[in-house]
Short mmCIF file of C-alpha atoms in Angstrom, two decimals:
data_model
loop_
_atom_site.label_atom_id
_atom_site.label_comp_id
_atom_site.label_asym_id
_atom_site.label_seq_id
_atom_site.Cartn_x
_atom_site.Cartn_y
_atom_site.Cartn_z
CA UNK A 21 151.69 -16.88 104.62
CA UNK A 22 151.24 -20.37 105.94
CA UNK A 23 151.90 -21.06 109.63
CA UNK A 24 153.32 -24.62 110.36
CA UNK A 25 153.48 -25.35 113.89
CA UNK A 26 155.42 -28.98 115.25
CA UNK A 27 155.87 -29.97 118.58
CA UNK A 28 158.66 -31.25 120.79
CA UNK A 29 158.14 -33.39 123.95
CA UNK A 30 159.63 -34.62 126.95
CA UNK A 31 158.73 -36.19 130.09
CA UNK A 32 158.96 -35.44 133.56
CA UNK A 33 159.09 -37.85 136.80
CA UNK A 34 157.27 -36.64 139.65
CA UNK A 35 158.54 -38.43 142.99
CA UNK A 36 155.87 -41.11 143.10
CA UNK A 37 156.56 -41.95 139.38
CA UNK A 38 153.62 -40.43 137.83
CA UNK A 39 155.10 -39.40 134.00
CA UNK A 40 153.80 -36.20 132.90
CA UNK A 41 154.86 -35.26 128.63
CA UNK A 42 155.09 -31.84 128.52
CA UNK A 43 155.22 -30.26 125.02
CA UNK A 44 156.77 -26.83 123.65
CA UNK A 45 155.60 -25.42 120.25
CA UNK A 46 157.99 -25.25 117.57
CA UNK A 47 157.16 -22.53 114.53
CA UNK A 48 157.80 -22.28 110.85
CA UNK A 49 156.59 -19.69 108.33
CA UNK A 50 156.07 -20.59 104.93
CA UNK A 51 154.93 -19.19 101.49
CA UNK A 52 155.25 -15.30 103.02
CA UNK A 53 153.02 -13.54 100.75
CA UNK A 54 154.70 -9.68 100.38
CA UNK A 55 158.64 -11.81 100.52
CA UNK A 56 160.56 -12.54 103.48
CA UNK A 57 160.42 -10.53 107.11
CA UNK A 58 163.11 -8.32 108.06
CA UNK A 59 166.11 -9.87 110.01
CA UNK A 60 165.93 -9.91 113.47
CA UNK A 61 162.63 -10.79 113.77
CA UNK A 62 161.48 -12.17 116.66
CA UNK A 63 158.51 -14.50 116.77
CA UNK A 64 156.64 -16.79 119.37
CA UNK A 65 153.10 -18.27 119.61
CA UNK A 66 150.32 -16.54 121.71
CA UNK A 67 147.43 -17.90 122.81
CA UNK A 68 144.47 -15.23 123.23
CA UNK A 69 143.82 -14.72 127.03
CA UNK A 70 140.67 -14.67 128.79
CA UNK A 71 139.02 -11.04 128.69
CA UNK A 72 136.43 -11.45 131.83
CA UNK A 73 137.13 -8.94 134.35
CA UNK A 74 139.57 -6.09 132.82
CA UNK A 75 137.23 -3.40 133.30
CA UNK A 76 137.79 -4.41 137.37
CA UNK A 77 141.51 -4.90 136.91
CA UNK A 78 141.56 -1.48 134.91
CA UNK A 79 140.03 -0.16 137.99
CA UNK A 80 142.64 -1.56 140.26
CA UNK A 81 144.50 2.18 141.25
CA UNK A 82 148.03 2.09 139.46
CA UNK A 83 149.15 2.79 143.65
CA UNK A 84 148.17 -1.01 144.46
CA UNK A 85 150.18 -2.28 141.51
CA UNK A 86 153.31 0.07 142.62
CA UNK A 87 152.82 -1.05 146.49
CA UNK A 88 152.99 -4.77 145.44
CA UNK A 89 156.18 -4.36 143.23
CA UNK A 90 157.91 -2.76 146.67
CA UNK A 91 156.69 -6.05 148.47
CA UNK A 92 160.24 -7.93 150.27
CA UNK A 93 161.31 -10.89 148.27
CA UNK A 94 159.92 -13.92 148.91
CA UNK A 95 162.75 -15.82 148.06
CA UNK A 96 163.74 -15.47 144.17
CA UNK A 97 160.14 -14.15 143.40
CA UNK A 98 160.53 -9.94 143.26
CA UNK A 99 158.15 -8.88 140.66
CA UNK A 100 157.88 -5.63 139.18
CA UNK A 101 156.10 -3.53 136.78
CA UNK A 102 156.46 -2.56 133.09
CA UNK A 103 156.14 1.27 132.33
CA UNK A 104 154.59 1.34 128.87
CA UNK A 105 154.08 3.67 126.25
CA UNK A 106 149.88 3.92 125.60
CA UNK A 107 149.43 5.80 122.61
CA UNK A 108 145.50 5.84 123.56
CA UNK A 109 146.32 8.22 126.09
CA UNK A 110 149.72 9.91 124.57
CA UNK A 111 151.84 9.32 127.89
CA UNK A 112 153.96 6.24 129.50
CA UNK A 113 151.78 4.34 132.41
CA UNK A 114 152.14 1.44 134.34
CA UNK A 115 151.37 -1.48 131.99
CA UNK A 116 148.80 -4.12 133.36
CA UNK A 117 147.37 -6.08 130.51
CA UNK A 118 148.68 -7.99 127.73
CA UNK A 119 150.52 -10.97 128.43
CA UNK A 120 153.79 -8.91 129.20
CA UNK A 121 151.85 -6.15 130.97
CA UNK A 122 152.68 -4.46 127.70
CA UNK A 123 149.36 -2.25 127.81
CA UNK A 124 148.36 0.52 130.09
CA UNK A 125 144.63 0.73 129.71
CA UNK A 126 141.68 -1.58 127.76
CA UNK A 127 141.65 1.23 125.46
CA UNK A 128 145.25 0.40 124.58
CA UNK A 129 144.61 -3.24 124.49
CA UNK A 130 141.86 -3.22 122.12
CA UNK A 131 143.11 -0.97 119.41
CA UNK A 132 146.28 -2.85 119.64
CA UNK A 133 144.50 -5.85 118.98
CA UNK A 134 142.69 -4.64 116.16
CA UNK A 135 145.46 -3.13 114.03
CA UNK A 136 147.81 -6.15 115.23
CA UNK A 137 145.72 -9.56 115.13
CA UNK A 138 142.88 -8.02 112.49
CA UNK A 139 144.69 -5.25 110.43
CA UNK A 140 142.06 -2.64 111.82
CA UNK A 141 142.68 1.05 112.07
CA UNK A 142 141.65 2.85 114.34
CA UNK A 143 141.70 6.75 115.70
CA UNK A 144 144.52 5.17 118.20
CA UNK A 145 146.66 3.41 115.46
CA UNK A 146 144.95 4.92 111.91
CA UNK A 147 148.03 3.50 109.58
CA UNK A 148 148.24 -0.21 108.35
CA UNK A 149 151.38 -2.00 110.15
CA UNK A 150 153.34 -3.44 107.31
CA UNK A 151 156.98 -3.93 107.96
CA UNK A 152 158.90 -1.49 105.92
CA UNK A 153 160.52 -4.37 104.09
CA UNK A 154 157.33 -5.65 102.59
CA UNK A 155 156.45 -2.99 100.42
CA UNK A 156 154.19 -5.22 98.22
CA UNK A 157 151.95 -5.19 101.46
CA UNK A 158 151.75 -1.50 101.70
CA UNK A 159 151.54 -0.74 97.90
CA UNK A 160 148.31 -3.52 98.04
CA UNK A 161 147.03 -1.81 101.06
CA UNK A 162 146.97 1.73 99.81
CA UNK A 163 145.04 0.21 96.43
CA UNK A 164 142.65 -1.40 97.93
CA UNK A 165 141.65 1.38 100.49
CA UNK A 166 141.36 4.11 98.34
CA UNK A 167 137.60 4.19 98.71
CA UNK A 168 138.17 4.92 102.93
CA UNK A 169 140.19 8.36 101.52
CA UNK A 170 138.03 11.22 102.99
CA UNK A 171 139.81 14.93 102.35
CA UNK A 172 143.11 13.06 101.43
CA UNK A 173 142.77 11.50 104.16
CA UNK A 174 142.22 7.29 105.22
CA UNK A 175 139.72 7.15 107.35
CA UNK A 176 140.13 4.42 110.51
CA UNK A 177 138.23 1.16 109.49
CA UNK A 178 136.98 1.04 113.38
CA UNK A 179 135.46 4.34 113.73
CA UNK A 180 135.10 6.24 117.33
CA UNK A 181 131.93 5.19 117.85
CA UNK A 182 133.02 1.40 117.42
CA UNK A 183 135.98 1.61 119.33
CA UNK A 184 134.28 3.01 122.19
CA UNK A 185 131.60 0.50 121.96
CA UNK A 186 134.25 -2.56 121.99
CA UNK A 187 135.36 -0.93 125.31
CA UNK A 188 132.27 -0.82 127.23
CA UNK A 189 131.27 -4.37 126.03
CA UNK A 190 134.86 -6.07 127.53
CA UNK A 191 134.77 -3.50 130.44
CA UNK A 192 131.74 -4.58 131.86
CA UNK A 193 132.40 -9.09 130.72
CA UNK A 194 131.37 -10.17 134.53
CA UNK A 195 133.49 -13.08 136.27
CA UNK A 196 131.83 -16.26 136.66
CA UNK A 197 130.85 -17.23 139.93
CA UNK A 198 133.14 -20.08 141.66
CA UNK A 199 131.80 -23.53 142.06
CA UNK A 200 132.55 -26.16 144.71
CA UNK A 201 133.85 -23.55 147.16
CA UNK A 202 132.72 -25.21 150.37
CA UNK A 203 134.05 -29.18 148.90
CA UNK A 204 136.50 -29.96 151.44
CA UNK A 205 139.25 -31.13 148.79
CA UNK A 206 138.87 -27.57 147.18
CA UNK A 207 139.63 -25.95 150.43
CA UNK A 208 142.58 -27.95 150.72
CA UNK A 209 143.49 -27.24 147.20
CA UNK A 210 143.20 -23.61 148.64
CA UNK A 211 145.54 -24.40 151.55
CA UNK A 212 148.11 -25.99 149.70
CA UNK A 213 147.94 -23.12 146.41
CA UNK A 214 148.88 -20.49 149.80
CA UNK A 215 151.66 -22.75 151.19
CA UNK A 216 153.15 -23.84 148.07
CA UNK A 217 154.16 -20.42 147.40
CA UNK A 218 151.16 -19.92 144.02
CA UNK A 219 149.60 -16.98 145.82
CA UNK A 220 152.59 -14.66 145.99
CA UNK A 221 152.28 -13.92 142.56
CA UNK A 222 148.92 -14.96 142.20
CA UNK A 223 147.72 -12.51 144.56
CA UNK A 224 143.98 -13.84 146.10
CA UNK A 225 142.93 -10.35 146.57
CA UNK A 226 142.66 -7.21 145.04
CA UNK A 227 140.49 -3.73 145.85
CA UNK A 228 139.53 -1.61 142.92
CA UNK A 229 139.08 2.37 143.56
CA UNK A 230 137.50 5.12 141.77
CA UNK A 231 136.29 5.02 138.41
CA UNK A 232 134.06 7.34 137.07
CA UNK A 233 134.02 5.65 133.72
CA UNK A 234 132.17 2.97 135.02
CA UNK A 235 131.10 3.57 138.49
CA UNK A 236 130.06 0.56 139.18
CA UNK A 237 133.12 -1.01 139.02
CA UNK A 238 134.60 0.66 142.03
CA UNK A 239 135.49 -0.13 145.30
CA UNK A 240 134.79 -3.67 145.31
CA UNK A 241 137.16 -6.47 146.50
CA UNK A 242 137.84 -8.53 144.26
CA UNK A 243 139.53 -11.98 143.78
CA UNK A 244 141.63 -12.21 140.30
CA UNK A 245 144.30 -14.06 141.67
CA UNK A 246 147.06 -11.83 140.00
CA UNK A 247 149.82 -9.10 141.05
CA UNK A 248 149.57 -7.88 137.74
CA UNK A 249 153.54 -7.79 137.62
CA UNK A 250 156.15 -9.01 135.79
CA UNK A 251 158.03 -12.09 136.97
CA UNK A 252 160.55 -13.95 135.43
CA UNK A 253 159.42 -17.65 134.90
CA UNK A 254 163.14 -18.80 133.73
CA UNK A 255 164.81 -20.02 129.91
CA UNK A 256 162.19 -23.01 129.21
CA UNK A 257 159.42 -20.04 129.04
CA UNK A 258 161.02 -17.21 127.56
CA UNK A 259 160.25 -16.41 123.54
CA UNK A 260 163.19 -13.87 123.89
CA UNK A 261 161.13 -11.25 122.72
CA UNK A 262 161.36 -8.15 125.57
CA UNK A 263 158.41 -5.82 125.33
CA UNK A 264 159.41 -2.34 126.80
CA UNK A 265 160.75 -3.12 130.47
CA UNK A 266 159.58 -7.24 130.24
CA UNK A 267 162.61 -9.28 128.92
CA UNK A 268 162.27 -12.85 126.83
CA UNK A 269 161.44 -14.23 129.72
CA UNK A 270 159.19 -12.21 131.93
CA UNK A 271 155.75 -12.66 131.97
CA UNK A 272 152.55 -10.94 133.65
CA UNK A 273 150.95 -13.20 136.09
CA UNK A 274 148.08 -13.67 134.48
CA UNK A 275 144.90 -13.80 136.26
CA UNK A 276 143.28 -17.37 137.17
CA UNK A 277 139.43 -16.17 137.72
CA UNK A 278 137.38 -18.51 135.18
CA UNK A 279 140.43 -20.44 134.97
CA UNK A 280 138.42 -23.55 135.88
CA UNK A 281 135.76 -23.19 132.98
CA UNK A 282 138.38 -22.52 130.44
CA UNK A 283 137.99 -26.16 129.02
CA UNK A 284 133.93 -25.50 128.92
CA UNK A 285 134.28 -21.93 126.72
CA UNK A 286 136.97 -23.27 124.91
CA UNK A 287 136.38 -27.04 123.97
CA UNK A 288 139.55 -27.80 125.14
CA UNK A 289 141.97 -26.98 127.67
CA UNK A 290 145.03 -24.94 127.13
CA UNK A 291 147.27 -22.56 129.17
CA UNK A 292 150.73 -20.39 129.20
CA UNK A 293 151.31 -17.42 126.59
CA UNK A 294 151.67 -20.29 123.96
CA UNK A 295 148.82 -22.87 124.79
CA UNK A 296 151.60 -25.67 125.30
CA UNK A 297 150.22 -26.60 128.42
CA UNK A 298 146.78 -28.70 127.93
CA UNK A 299 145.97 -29.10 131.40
CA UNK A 300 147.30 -27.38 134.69
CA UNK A 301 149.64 -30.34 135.67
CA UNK A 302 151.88 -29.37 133.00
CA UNK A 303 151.25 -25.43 133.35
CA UNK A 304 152.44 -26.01 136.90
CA UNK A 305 155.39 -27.57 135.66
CA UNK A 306 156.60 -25.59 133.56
CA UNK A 307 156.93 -22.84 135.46
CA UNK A 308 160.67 -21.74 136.35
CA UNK A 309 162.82 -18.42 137.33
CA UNK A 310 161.17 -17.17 140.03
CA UNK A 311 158.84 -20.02 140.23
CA UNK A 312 160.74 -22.52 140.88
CA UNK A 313 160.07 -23.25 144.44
CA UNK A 314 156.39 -23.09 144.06
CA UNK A 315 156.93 -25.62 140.73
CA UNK A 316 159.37 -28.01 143.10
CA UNK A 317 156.66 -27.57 146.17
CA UNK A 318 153.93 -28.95 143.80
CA UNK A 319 156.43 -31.95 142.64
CA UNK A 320 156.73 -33.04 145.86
CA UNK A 321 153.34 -33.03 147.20
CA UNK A 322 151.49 -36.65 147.63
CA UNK A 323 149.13 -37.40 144.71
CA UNK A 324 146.15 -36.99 146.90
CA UNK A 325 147.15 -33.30 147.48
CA UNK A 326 148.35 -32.92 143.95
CA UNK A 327 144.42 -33.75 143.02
CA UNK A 328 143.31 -30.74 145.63
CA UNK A 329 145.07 -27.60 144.40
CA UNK A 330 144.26 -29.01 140.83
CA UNK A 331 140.18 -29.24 142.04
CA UNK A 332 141.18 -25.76 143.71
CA UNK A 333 142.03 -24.89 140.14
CA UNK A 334 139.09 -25.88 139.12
CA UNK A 335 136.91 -24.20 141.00
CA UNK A 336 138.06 -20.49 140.00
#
């Protein structure tokens, strides 16, 4: 089908009068190929996260996640974790990737990627995942993959081997190093990300323990800035779409190592679940729920400080 995408905007005021547009994505599908999709279905944009660094977060023990969800409320902000079903490993675990912490391991993650965004089996998901309604999508399917039928079988179009492979590779993606860290405005940018409340959920600080699938990923300290919970970030984020224990409008922090060079690797800038927000100005802003006091402690600081959590930013 065709995917025609529209935007709505409106603008803020900050205190000193500064006007920042921020912009929500507004979807339409057209010209659906195998007829319409079931009703009830639930849809919302997603923009493709950053993958350096899960093979470190992966070897964050489950215990740390679990300690941090029992943390006292800091105000409205109580996160808390989503127990997923990871069909990689045939049992419910604690989810911590995904942007609703909806997978358990990278395993998990990757096959779900490949069957979901590529329409790649694999030995974790080896059927095609056409809606039952469409059955012109499964009936084309089946026809064109008759030459993968091995013993009456279909054989997974990412084999073992491949899968396995995928996982090393994004296991072992290294962070980039952080620039600018002894700049005086940075460290104020540090200050002010600690005091405005940021660092509750993005968590500076995290220690990763055994893991004797890739040794040499364990116990390091490391600095992801995430709690790798679930928060809720209030109506103007959620897609209503719940994802085992997340709800429309709960969202895993998501890590902000790299954050600063996202603009470089991607030719332009672009953050949330949805890419609305093109710079973090209006990321910042849009953040509600739970976040509201950190959003209304960034409103409020002078311009000058403003500039030095955003060079903070920056410098991840």
């Amino acid at each position: 089908g065709e995917v025609n995408v529209t935007w709505s905007e409106r603008s803020v005021s900050l205190p000193d009068g500064e006007q920042v547009m921020l912009r929500a994505p507004e979807i339409k599908l057209e010209r659906l190929a195998y007829g319409p999709l079931g009703e009830g279905t639930l849809m919302g944009a997603r923009l493709a996260p950053p993958l350096v660094g899960m093979g470190l977060l992966e070897a964050v023990p489950e215990a740390s996640i679990l300690a941090l969800a029992q943390r006292a409320p800091v105000g409205r902000i109580r996160g808390h974790v989503n127990r997923v079903w990871d069909a990689s490993q045939g049992k419910t675990v604690v989810g911590r990737f995904g942007l609703k912490a909806n997978h358990g391991s990278l395993r998990e993650q990757i096959a779900a990627a490949f069957i979901g965004d590529l329409g790649l089996s694999t030995p974790v998901y080896p059927e095609q995942n056409c809606p039952p309604i469409q059955r012109e999508c499964k009936e084309q399917l089946s026809a064109d993959t008759k030459i993968g039928f091995e013993n009456n079988s279909i054989a997974a179009e990412i084999t073992p081997l491949r899968l396995q492979a995928t996982e090393l590779y994004l296991r072992a993606l290294a962070v980039p190093m952080r620039r600018n860290v002894d700049d005086p405005q940075v460290q104020r940018g540090e200050q002010l990300f600690a005091t405005s409340q940021c660092a509750v959920c993005h968590v500076p600080e995290l220690k990763t323990g055994e893991f004797p699938v890739l040794p040499q990923l364990a116990d390091q300290t490391i600095r992801p800035y995430t709690d790798l919970l679930l928060h809720d970030m209030g109506a103007d984020l959620s897609d209503g779409r719940p994802d085992f224990l997340a709800s429309g409008s709960e969202w895993r922090t998501p890590p902000l190592w790299g954050i600063g060079l996202s603009e470089t690797v991607n030719g332009a800038a672009a953050f949330l679940h949805d890419g609305r927000a093109r710079n973090f100005t209006e990321a910042i802003l849009w953040h509600g729920g739970e976040a509201t006091a950190a959003r209304e402690a960034f409103r409020q600081l002078k311009r000058e400080d403003r500039a030095a959590l955003i060079a903070f930013l920056q410098s991840l």
